Backbone as JSON Lines, residues from 0, in Angstrom:
{"i":0,"aa":"M","n":[81.76,0.71,98.85],"ca":[80.49,0.89,98.21],"c":[79.82,2.19,98.63]}
{"i":1,"aa":"A","n":[80.06,2.64,99.85],"ca":[79.42,3.88,100.3],"c":[79.85,5.05,99.44]}
{"i":2,"aa":"T","n":[81.12,5.13,99.09],"ca":[81.59,6.21,98.24],"c":[80.96,6.12,96.87]}
{"i":3,"aa":"L","n":[80.86,4.93,96.32],"ca":[80.23,4.74,95.01],"c":[78.79,5.2,95.05]}
{"i":4,"aa":"S","n":[78.04,4.84,96.07],"ca":[76.63,5.2,96.13],"c":[76.42,6.69,96.34]}
{"i":5,"aa":"R","n":[77.41,7.4,96.89],"ca":[77.28,8.85,97.03],"c":[77.61,9.56,95.73]}
{"i":6,"aa":"G","n":[78.49,8.98,94.92],"ca":[78.93,9.67,93.72],"c":[78.2,9.3,92.45]}
{"i":7,"aa":"V","n":[77.5,8.19,92.46],"ca":[76.83,7.69,91.26],"c":[75.39,7.36,91.62]}
{"i":8,"aa":"S","n":[74.48,7.61,90.68],"ca":[73.08,7.27,90.96],"c":[72.91,5.76,91.1]}
{"i":9,"aa":"R","n":[71.83,5.37,91.7],"ca":[71.61,3.98,92.11],"c":[71.69,2.97,90.96]}
{"i":10,"aa":"K","n":[71.02,3.23,89.86],"ca":[70.96,2.23,88.78],"c":[72.34,1.89,88.2]}
{"i":11,"aa":"P","n":[73.15,2.89,87.82],"ca":[74.48,2.53,87.31],"c":[75.35,1.85,88.36]}
{"i":12,"aa":"A","n":[75.2,2.27,89.62],"ca":[76.01,1.65,90.69],"c":[75.65,0.18,90.86]}
{"i":13,"aa":"V","n":[74.35,-0.13,90.9],"ca":[73.92,-1.52,91.05],"c":[74.33,-2.35,89.84]}
{"i":14,"aa":"E","n":[74.19,-1.78,88.65],"ca":[74.6,-2.52,87.45],"c":[76.08,-2.86,87.5]}
{"i":15,"aa":"G","n":[76.9,-1.89,87.85],"ca":[78.33,-2.14,87.94],"c":[78.69,-3.17,88.99]}
{"i":16,"aa":"L","n":[78.03,-3.1,90.13],"ca":[78.32,-4.04,91.21],"c":[77.86,-5.46,90.88]}
{"i":17,"aa":"T","n":[76.73,-5.59,90.19],"ca":[76.21,-6.92,89.9],"c":[76.85,-7.57,88.69]}
{"i":18,"aa":"T","n":[77.22,-6.77,87.69],"ca":[77.81,-7.36,86.48],"c":[79.33,-7.43,86.54]}
{"i":19,"aa":"G","n":[79.94,-6.53,87.3],"ca":[81.4,-6.49,87.36],"c":[82.02,-6.07,86.05]}
{"i":20,"aa":"G","n":[81.21,-5.47,85.19],"ca":[81.69,-5.07,83.87],"c":[82.69,-3.93,83.92]}
{"i":21,"aa":"F","n":[83.49,-3.85,82.87],"ca":[84.48,-2.79,82.74],"c":[83.8,-1.55,82.2]}
{"i":22,"aa":"L","n":[84.15,-0.39,82.72],"ca":[83.54,0.86,82.3],"c":[84.6,1.75,81.66]}
{"i":23,"aa":"E","n":[84.35,2.14,80.43],"ca":[85.26,3.05,79.73],"c":[85.18,4.45,80.35]}
{"i":24,"aa":"A","n":[86.14,5.29,80.02],"ca":[86.24,6.62,80.63],"c":[85.04,7.51,80.33]}
{"i":25,"aa":"E","n":[84.61,7.59,79.08],"ca":[83.5,8.48,78.73],"c":[82.21,8.14,79.47]}
{"i":26,"aa":"P","n":[81.77,6.87,79.46],"ca":[80.57,6.54,80.24],"c":[80.76,6.78,81.74]}
{"i":27,"aa":"A","n":[81.97,6.55,82.24],"ca":[82.23,6.8,83.66],"c":[82.04,8.28,83.99]}
{"i":28,"aa":"A","n":[82.46,9.15,83.08],"ca":[82.27,10.58,83.28],"c":[80.79,10.95,83.18]}
{"i":29,"aa":"E","n":[80.09,10.32,82.25],"ca":[78.66,10.62,82.06],"c":[77.83,10.28,83.29]}
{"i":30,"aa":"I","n":[78.16,9.23,84.0],"ca":[77.38,8.85,85.18],"c":[77.91,9.47,86.47]}
{"i":31,"aa":"G","n":[78.99,10.22,86.37],"ca":[79.52,10.91,87.55],"c":[80.53,10.12,88.37]}
{"i":32,"aa":"L","n":[81.0,9.0,87.84],"ca":[81.99,8.22,88.56],"c":[83.34,8.93,88.59]}
{"i":33,"aa":"I","n":[83.64,9.64,87.5],"ca":[84.85,10.47,87.42],"c":[84.42,11.87,86.99]}
{"i":34,"aa":"N","n":[85.23,12.87,87.26],"ca":[84.88,14.24,86.9],"c":[84.97,14.49,85.41]}
{"i":35,"aa":"R","n":[86.0,13.96,84.78],"ca":[86.17,14.16,83.34],"c":[87.06,13.08,82.78]}
{"i":36,"aa":"A","n":[86.93,12.88,81.49],"ca":[87.78,11.93,80.77],"c":[88.61,12.72,79.77]}
{"i":37,"aa":"V","n":[89.9,12.43,79.72],"ca":[90.78,13.1,78.77],"c":[91.6,12.06,78.03]}
{"i":38,"aa":"A","n":[92.06,12.44,76.87],"ca":[92.89,11.55,76.06],"c":[94.23,11.33,76.76]}
{"i":39,"aa":"P","n":[94.8,10.14,76.59],"ca":[96.08,9.85,77.26],"c":[97.18,10.86,76.94]}
{"i":40,"aa":"D","n":[97.18,11.39,75.73],"ca":[98.26,12.31,75.36],"c":[98.16,13.68,76.03]}
{"i":41,"aa":"V","n":[97.01,14.01,76.61],"ca":[96.88,15.29,77.32],"c":[96.68,15.1,78.82]}
{"i":42,"aa":"L","n":[96.75,13.86,79.29],"ca":[96.52,13.58,80.71],"c":[97.49,14.34,81.61]}
{"i":43,"aa":"A","n":[98.77,14.29,81.31],"ca":[99.77,14.96,82.15],"c":[99.52,16.47,82.2]}
{"i":44,"aa":"A","n":[99.16,17.06,81.07],"ca":[98.89,18.5,81.04],"c":[97.65,18.84,81.86]}
{"i":45,"aa":"E","n":[96.61,18.03,81.77],"ca":[95.39,18.25,82.54],"c":[95.66,18.14,84.04]}
{"i":46,"aa":"V","n":[96.41,17.12,84.43],"ca":[96.75,16.94,85.84],"c":[97.57,18.14,86.33]}
{"i":47,"aa":"G","n":[98.53,18.56,85.53],"ca":[99.35,19.72,85.89],"c":[98.51,20.97,86.07]}
{"i":48,"aa":"M","n":[97.53,21.17,85.19],"ca":[96.66,22.34,85.28],"c":[95.85,22.3,86.59]}
{"i":49,"aa":"L","n":[95.29,21.15,86.91],"ca":[94.52,21.03,88.16],"c":[95.41,21.22,89.38]}
{"i":50,"aa":"M","n":[96.62,20.69,89.31],"ca":[97.56,20.86,90.42],"c":[97.89,22.33,90.63]}
{"i":51,"aa":"D","n":[98.08,23.06,89.54],"ca":[98.37,24.49,89.65],"c":[97.21,25.25,90.28]}
{"i":52,"aa":"I","n":[95.99,24.89,89.89],"ca":[94.81,25.55,90.46],"c":[94.72,25.29,91.95]}
{"i":53,"aa":"V","n":[94.85,24.03,92.35],"ca":[94.75,23.68,93.77],"c":[95.9,24.29,94.56]}
{"i":54,"aa":"A","n":[97.1,24.26,93.99],"ca":[98.27,24.8,94.69],"c":[98.14,26.3,94.92]}
{"i":55,"aa":"G","n":[97.35,26.97,94.08],"ca":[97.17,28.41,94.22],"c":[96.15,28.8,95.28]}
{"i":56,"aa":"K","n":[95.51,27.83,95.88],"ca":[94.49,28.09,96.91],"c":[95.11,27.94,98.3]}
{"i":57,"aa":"F","n":[94.47,28.54,99.27],"ca":[94.92,28.4,100.65],"c":[94.54,27.02,101.16]}
{"i":58,"aa":"A","n":[95.49,26.29,101.7],"ca":[95.25,24.92,102.18],"c":[94.17,24.89,103.26]}
{"i":59,"aa":"V","n":[94.17,25.88,104.13],"ca":[93.16,25.92,105.2],"c":[91.77,26.07,104.6]}
{"i":60,"aa":"A","n":[91.62,26.91,103.6],"ca":[90.32,27.1,102.96],"c":[89.85,25.83,102.28]}
{"i":61,"aa":"I","n":[90.75,25.11,101.65],"ca":[90.39,23.85,101.0],"c":[89.94,22.83,102.04]}
{"i":62,"aa":"R","n":[90.7,22.7,103.12],"ca":[90.32,21.77,104.2],"c":[88.96,22.12,104.78]}
{"i":63,"aa":"M","n":[88.73,23.4,105.02],"ca":[87.44,23.81,105.59],"c":[86.3,23.52,104.62]}
{"i":64,"aa":"G","n":[86.51,23.83,103.36],"ca":[85.47,23.57,102.35],"c":[85.15,22.1,102.24]}
{"i":65,"aa":"K","n":[86.18,21.26,102.22],"ca":[85.95,19.81,102.16],"c":[85.24,19.31,103.4]}
{"i":66,"aa":"S","n":[85.61,19.84,104.55],"ca":[84.99,19.42,105.8],"c":[83.5,19.75,105.82]}
{"i":67,"aa":"V","n":[83.17,20.97,105.42],"ca":[81.76,21.38,105.39],"c":[81.0,20.55,104.37]}
{"i":68,"aa":"F","n":[81.56,20.38,103.19],"ca":[80.89,19.59,102.14],"c":[80.64,18.17,102.62]}
{"i":69,"aa":"N","n":[81.67,17.54,103.18],"ca":[81.53,16.16,103.64],"c":[80.53,16.03,104.78]}
{"i":70,"aa":"S","n":[80.53,16.97,105.7],"ca":[79.59,16.88,106.82],"c":[78.16,17.05,106.35]}
{"i":71,"aa":"R","n":[77.93,17.86,105.34],"ca":[76.57,18.07,104.81],"c":[76.11,16.89,103.98]}
{"i":72,"aa":"T","n":[76.99,16.29,103.21],"ca":[76.58,15.18,102.36],"c":[76.46,13.88,103.13]}
{"i":73,"aa":"E","n":[77.08,13.79,104.29],"ca":[77.01,12.56,105.08],"c":[75.86,12.59,106.09]}
{"i":74,"aa":"C","n":[75.19,13.71,106.23],"ca":[74.08,13.82,107.17],"c":[72.77,13.54,106.43]}
{"i":75,"aa":"P","n":[72.12,12.4,106.68],"ca":[70.91,12.02,105.93],"c":[69.8,13.07,105.95]}
{"i":76,"aa":"R","n":[69.63,13.77,107.05],"ca":[68.55,14.76,107.13],"c":[68.77,15.93,106.19]}
{"i":77,"aa":"L","n":[70.01,16.24,105.86],"ca":[70.3,17.4,105.03],"c":[70.43,17.08,103.55]}
{"i":78,"aa":"R","n":[70.31,15.84,103.16],"ca":[70.47,15.47,101.75],"c":[69.28,15.9,100.91]}
{"i":79,"aa":"H","n":[68.1,15.92,101.46],"ca":[66.91,16.18,100.64],"c":[66.33,17.53,100.92]}
């Protein structure tokens, strides 16, 4: 639940947790649960494109960026 509450605003998160309803891809993207929704026939191409972008970056830089981002978003004093 902690990850959900960080990625999605409170109202949609509570609604999903209390109703247990199924969420289609487009609404999930709209509320920030997923980054984007793509049609099944282009999914493999989209994943391949993202993999190529990430693979072209320095692994150390990605790790450092994720570490800084996570440390800032997990510190309550720095959120607001």
